[in-house]
Coordinates of C-alpha atoms and ligand atoms in Angstrom, one line a residue:
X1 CA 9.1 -16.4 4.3
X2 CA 10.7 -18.7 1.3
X3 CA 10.1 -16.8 -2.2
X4 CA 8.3 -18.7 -4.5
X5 CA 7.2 -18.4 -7.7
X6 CA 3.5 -16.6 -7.3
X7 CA 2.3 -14.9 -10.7
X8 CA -0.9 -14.5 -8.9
X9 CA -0.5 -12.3 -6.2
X10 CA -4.3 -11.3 -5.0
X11 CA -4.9 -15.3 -4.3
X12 CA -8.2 -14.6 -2.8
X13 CA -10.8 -13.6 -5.7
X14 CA -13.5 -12.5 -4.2
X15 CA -16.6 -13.8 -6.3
X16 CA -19.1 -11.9 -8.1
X17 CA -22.1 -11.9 -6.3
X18 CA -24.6 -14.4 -8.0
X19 CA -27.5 -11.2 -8.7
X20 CA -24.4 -9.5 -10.2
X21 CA -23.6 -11.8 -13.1
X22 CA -26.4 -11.4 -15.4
X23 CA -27.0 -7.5 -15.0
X24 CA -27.6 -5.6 -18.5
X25 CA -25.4 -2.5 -19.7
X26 CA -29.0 -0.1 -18.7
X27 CA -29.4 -1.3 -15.4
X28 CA -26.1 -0.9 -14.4
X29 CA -25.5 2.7 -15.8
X30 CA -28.7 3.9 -13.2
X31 CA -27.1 1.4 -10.5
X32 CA -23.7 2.8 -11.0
X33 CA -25.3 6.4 -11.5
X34 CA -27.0 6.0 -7.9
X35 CA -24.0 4.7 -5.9
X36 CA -21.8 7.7 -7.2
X37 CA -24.8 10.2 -6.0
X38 CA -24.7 8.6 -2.7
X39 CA -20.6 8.7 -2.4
X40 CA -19.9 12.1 -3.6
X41 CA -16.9 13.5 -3.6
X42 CA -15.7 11.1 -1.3
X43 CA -14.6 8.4 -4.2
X44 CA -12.3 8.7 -7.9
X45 CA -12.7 6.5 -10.5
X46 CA -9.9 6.1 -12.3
X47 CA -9.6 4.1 -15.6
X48 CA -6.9 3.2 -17.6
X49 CA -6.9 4.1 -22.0
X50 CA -7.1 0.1 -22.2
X51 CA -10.5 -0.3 -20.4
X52 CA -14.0 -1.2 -21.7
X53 CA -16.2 1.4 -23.6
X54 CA -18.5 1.7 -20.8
X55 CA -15.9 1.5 -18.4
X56 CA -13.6 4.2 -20.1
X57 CA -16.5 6.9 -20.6
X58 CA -18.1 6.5 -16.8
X59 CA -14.6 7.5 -15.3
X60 CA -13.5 10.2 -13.6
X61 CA -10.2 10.2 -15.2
X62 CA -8.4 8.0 -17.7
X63 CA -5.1 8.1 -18.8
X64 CA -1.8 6.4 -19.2
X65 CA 0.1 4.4 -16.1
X66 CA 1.7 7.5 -15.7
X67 CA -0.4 10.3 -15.5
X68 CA -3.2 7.8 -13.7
X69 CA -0.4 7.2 -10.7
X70 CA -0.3 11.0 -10.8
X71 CA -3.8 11.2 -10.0
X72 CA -3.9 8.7 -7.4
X73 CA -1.7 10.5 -5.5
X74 CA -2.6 13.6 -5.6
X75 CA -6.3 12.8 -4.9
X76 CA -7.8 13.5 -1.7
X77 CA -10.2 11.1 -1.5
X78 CA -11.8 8.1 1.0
X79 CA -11.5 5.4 -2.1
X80 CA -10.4 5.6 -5.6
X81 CA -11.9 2.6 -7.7
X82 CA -9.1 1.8 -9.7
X83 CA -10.2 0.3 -13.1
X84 CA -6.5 -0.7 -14.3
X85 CA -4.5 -3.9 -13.6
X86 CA -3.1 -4.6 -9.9
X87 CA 0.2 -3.6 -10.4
X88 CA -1.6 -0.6 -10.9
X89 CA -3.4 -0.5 -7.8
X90 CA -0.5 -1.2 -6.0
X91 CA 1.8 1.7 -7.2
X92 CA -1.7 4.3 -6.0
X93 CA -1.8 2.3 -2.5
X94 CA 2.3 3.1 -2.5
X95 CA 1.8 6.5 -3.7
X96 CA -1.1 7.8 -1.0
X97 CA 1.1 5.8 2.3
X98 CA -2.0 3.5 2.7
X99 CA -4.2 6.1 3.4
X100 CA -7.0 5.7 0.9
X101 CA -8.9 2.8 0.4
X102 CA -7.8 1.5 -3.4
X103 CA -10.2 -0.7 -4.6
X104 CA -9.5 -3.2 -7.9
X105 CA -13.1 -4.2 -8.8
X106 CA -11.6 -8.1 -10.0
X107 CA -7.9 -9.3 -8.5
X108 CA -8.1 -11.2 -11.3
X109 CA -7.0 -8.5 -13.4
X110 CA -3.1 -9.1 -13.3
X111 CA -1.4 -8.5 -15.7
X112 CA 0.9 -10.8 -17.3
X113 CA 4.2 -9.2 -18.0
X114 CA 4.5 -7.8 -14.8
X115 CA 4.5 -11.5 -13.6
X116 CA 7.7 -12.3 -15.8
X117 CA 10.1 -10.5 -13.3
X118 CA 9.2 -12.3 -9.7
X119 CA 11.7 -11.7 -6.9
X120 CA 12.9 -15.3 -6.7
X121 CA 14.3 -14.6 -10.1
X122 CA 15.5 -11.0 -9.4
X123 CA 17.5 -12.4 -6.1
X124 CA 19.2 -14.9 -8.2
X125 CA 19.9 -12.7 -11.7
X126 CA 21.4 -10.1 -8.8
X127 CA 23.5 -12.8 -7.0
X128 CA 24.9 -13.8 -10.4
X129 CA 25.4 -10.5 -12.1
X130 CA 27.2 -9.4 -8.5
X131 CA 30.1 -12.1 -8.5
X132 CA 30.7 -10.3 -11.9
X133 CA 30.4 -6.6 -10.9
X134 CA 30.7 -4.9 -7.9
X135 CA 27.0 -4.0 -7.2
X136 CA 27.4 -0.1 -7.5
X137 CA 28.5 -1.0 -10.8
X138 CA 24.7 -1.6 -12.1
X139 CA 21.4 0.3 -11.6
X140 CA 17.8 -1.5 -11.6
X141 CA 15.4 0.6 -13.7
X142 CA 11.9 -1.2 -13.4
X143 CA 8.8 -0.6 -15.4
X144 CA 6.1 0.2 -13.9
X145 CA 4.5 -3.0 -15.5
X146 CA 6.1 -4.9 -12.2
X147 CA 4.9 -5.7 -8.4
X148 CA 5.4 -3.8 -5.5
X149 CA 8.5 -5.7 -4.2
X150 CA 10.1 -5.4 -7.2
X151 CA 9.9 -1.9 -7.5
X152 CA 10.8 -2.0 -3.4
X153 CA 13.8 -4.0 -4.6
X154 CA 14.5 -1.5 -7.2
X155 CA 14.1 1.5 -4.3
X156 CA 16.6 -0.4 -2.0
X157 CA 19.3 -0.6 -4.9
X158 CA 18.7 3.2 -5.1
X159 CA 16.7 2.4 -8.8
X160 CA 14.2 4.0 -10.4
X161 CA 10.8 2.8 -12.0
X162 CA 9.8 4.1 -15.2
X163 CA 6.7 4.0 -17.4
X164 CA 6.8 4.3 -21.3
X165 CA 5.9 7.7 -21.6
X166 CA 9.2 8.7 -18.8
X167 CA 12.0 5.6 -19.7
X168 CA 14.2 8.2 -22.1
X169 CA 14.4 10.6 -18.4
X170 CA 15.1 8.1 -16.5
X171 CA 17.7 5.5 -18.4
X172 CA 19.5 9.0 -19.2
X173 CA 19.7 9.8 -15.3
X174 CA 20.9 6.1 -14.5
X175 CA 23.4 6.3 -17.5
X176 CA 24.8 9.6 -16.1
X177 CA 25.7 8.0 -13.2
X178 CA 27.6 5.3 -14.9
X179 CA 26.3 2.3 -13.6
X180 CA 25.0 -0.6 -16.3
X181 CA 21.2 -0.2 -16.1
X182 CA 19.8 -3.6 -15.4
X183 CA 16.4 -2.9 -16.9
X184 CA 13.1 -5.4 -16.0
X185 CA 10.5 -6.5 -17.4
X186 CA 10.5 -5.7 -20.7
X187 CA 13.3 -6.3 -23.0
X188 CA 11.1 -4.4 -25.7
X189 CA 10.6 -1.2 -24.1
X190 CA 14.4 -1.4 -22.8
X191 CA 15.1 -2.1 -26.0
X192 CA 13.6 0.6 -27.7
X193 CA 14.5 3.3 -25.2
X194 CA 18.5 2.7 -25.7
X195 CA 18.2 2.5 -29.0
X196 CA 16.6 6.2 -29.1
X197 CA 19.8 7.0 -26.6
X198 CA 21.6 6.0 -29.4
X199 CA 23.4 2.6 -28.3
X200 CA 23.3 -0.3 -30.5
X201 CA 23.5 -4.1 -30.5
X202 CA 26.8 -4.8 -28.8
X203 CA 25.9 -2.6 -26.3
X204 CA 23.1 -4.9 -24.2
X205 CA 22.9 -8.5 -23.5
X206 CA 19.8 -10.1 -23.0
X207 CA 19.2 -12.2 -19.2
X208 CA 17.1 -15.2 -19.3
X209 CA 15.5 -15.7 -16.1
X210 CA 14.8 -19.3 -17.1
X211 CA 17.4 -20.1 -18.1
X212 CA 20.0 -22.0 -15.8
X213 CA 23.3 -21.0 -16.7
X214 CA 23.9 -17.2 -15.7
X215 CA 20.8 -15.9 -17.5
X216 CA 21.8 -17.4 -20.6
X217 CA 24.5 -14.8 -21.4
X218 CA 28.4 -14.7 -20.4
X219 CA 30.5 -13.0 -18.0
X220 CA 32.3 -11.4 -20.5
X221 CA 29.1 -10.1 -22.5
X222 CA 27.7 -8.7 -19.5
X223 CA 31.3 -6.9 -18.3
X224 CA 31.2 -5.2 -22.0
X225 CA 27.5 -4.5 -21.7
X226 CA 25.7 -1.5 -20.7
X227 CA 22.2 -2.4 -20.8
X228 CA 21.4 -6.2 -19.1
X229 CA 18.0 -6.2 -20.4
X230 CA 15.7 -8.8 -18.4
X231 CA 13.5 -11.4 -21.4
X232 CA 9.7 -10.2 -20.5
X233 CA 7.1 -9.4 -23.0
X234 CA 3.6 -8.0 -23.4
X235 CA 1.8 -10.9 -25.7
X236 CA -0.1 -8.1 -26.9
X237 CA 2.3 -6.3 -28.2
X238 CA 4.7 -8.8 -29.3
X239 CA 2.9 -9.8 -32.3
X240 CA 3.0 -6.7 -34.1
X241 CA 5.4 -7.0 -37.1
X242 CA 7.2 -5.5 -39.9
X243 CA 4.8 -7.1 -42.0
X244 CA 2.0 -5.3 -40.2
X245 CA 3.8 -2.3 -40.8
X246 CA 4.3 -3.0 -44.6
X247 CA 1.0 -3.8 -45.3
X248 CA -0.1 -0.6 -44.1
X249 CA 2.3 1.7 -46.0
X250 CA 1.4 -0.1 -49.1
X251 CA -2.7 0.7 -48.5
X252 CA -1.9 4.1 -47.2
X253 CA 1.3 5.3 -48.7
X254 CA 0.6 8.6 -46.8
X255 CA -0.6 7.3 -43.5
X256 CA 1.1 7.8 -40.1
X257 CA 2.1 4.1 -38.2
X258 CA 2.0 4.9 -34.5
X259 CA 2.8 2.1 -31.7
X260 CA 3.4 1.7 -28.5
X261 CA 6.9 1.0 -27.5
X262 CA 6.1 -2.5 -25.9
X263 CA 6.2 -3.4 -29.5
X264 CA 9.6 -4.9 -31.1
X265 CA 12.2 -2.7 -32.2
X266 CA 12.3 -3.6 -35.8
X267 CA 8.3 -2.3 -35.0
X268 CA 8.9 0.6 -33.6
X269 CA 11.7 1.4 -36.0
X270 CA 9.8 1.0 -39.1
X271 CA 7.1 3.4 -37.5
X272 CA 6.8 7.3 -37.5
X273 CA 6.0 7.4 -34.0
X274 CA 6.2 5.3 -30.6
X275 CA 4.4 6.5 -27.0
X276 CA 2.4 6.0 -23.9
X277 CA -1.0 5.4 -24.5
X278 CA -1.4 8.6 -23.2
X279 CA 1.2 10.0 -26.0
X280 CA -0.7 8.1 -28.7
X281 CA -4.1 9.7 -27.8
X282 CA -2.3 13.4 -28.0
X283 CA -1.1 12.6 -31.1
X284 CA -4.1 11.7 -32.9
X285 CA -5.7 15.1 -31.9
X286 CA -3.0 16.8 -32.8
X287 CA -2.7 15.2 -36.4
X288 CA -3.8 17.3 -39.1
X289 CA -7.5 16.4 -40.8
X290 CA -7.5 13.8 -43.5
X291 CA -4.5 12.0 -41.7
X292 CA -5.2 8.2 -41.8
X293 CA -3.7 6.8 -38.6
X294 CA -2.4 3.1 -38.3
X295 CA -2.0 2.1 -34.4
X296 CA -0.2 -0.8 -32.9
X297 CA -1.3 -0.9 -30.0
X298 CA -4.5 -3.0 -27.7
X299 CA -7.8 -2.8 -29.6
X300 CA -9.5 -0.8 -27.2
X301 CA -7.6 2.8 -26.9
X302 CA -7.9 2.5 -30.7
X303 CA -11.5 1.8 -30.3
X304 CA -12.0 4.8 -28.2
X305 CA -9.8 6.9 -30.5
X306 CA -12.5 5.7 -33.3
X307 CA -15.3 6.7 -31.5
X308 CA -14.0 10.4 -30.2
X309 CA -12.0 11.4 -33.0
X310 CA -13.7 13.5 -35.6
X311 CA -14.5 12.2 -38.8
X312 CA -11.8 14.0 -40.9
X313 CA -9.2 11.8 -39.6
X314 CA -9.0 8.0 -39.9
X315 CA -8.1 5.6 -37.4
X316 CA -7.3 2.6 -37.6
X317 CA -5.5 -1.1 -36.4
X318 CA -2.2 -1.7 -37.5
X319 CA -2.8 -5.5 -37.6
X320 CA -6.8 -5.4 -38.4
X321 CA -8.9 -7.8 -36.5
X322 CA -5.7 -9.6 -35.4
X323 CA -4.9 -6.3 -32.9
X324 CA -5.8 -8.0 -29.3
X325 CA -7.4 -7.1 -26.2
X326 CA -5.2 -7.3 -23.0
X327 CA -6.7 -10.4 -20.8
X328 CA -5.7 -8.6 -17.8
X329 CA -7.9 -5.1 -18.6
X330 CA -10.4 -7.4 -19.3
X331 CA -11.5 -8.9 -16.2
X332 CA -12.2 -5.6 -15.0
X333 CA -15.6 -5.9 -16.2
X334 CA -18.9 -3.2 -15.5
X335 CA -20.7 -5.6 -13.3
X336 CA -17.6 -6.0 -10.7
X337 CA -17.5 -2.1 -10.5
X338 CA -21.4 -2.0 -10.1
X339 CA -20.5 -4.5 -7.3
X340 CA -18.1 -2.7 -5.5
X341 CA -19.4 0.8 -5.7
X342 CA -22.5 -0.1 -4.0
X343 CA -20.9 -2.0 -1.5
X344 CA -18.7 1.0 -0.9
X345 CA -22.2 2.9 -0.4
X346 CA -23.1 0.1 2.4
X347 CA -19.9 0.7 3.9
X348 CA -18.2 -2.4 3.2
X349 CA -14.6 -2.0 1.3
X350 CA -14.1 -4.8 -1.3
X351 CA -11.0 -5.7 -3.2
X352 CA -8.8 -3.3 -1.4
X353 CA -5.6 -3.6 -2.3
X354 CA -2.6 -3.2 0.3
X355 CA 1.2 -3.3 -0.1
X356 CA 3.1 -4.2 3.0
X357 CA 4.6 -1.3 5.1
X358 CA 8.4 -2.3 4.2
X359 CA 7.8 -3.1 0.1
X360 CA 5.5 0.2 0.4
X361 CA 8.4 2.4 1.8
X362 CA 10.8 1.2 -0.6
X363 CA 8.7 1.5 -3.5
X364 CA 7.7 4.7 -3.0
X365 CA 12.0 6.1 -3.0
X366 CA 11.6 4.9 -6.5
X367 CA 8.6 5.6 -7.2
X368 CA 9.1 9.2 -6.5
X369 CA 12.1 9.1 -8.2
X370 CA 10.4 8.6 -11.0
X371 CA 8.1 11.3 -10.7
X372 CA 10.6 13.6 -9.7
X373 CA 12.3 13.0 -12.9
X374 CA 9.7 11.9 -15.3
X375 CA 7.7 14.9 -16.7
Ligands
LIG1 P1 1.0 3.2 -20.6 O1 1.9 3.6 -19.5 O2 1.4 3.6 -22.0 O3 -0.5 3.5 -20.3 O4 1.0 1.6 -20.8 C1 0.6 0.7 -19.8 C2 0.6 -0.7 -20.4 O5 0.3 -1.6 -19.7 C3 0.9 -0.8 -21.8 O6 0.7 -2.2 -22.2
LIG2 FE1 0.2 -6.0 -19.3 FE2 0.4 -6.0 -22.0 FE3 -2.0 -5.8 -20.7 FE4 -0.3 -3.8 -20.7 S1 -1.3 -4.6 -22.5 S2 -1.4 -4.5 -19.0 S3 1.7 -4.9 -20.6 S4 -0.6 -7.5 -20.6

């Protein structure tokens, strides 16, 4: 089959049912409340830190990409309702060999970044960089933000994936084997996790997937290079800036900055902290009481944080009203999971999600590299 450019991936959104569409937050709780009864133990709901209020406190376990792919695969279950984005879905269908039914409640939920890095790009960035080096001369390291047959393509170039709250393991163990680390989607988060290795400027180049001309950079950059650092970006957290960060230390000259390390580097640099969602959420409880905390990060795990954390500590947006949600997380909204819950409870499995034997196979050698590694 000819690769094509295909952000989209789940073509086929299946509709919300028309006497879906206008239920209230009430009604759904004792809808959603009744379909569980009925399924037992036979079905997980798993939601990421970026969902929806209602969404975040009816799950069975949140948590970052990482410690929510843990899950996945370790639960023995029929179906696990995944309330995440598809990539995320995909990485639990990869994890459990296809044996659980993994469930997205909207397809439309993809997320964007992970749409930045498609395989008709990959296959041409890795037929370029290869006239230059010998191909055991570079590594793929994939974050987790990408789709199954990228991370299959990163398993078959014996690569690794890596989430935020695991890159420092696993760019250490691809460094150690002294290969270049070719590192996709995001240039931030690569960015950010050499930096903290202790490399600097000269030692990455920057590939362009757009643009025509060997990604934008030259043979000789890349030959000096050790990081070749693919140009993807989470729109949420690109925007955050210095100025963001400057603002704050001037209304809270004791405050803590934390941010996610999606953000820039000058971001992340000017902040006292960078993590996983999941990191994030530990370090507010573990801050001490009267600690304002500043977070860069999407406006709902901050939301959450506000809601759970006790009074004595502050939380609060590092850009104000300007923090955004994530468009992808969004779609996954309470009505879709009252949807496919109690279709699960008629039988009928909607929105499965299903990576193809070969990409699953792959994915998973890196995958569990990861998780081997990552702690
Ligand atoms: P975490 O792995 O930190 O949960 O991040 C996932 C993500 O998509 C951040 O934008
Ligand atoms: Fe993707 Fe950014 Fe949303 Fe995370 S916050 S799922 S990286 S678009």
């Amino acid at each position: 089959m000819a690769e094509t450019l295909n952000l989209f991936r789940y073509a086929h959104f299946a509709q919300l049912p028309e006497p879906y569409r206008d239920l209230g937050p009430g009604e759904r709780a004792e809808r959603i409340e009744r379909a569980r009864d009925c399924l037992g133990d036979s079905t997980l709901i798993l939601g990421h830190n970026y969902q929806h209020e209602e969404i975040y406190e009816l799950a069975d376990f949140t948590g970052d990409s990482f410690s929510l792919s843990k899950r996945a695969r370790d639960a023995e279950v029929e179906n696990i309702v995944f309330c995440g984005v598809t990539f995320m879905a995909e990485t639990a269908d990869i994890l459990t060999g296809g044996e659980r039914n993994v469930i997205i409640p909207s397809r439309e939920a993809a997320c964007p970044m992970a749409g930045m890095a498609e395989m008709v790009q990959v296959r041409q960035a890795w037929d370029d960089l290869t006239q230059v080096l010998d191909p055991d001369e570079i590594v793929p390291v994939t974050y987790m933000n990408s789709y199954a047959d990228l991370k299959a393509f990163t398993g078959r170039m014996d690569g690794a994936i890596c989430t935020s709250s695991s890159a420092d393991e696993i760019f250490e163990w691809a460094l150690d084997s002294g290969r270049k680390i070719l590192f996709m989607p995001d240039k931030h988060l690569g960015h950010n996790t050499a930096y903290d290795l202790g490399f600097r400027d000269e030692d990455w180049v920057k590939w362009n997937p757009w643009h025509p001309e060997f990604g934008g950079t030259s043979r000789e950059a890349v030959e000096d290079a050790r990081f070749i650092l693919w140009d993807g970006m989470c729109q949420v957290h690109d925007r955050f800036s210095l100025e963001h960060v400057a603002g704050m230390r001037e209304r809270y000259p004791d405050g803590e900055i934390i941010v996610h390390p999606e953000c820039p580097r000058e971001v992340v640099d000017a902040a006292d902290f960078a993590g996983s969602t999941g990191q994030i959420i530990d370090f507010v409880h573990e801050a001490e009481d009267d600690t304002t905390i500043a977070i860069g990060t999407e406006k709902h795990l901050i939301e959450h944080l506000q809601r759970n954390t006790p009074e004595a500590k502050q939380v609060i947006q590092l850009c104000g009203d300007a923090c955004l949600d994530c468009n992808a997380m969004r779609q996954i909204d309470p009505n879709y999971v009252t949807w496919v819950l109690e279709e699960l409870v008629k039988g009928n499995v909607i929105n499965r999600v299903r990576v193809d034997e070969e990409d699953r196979e792959w994915s998973r050698v890196a995958l569990d590299r990861m998780l081997e590694i990552g702690s």
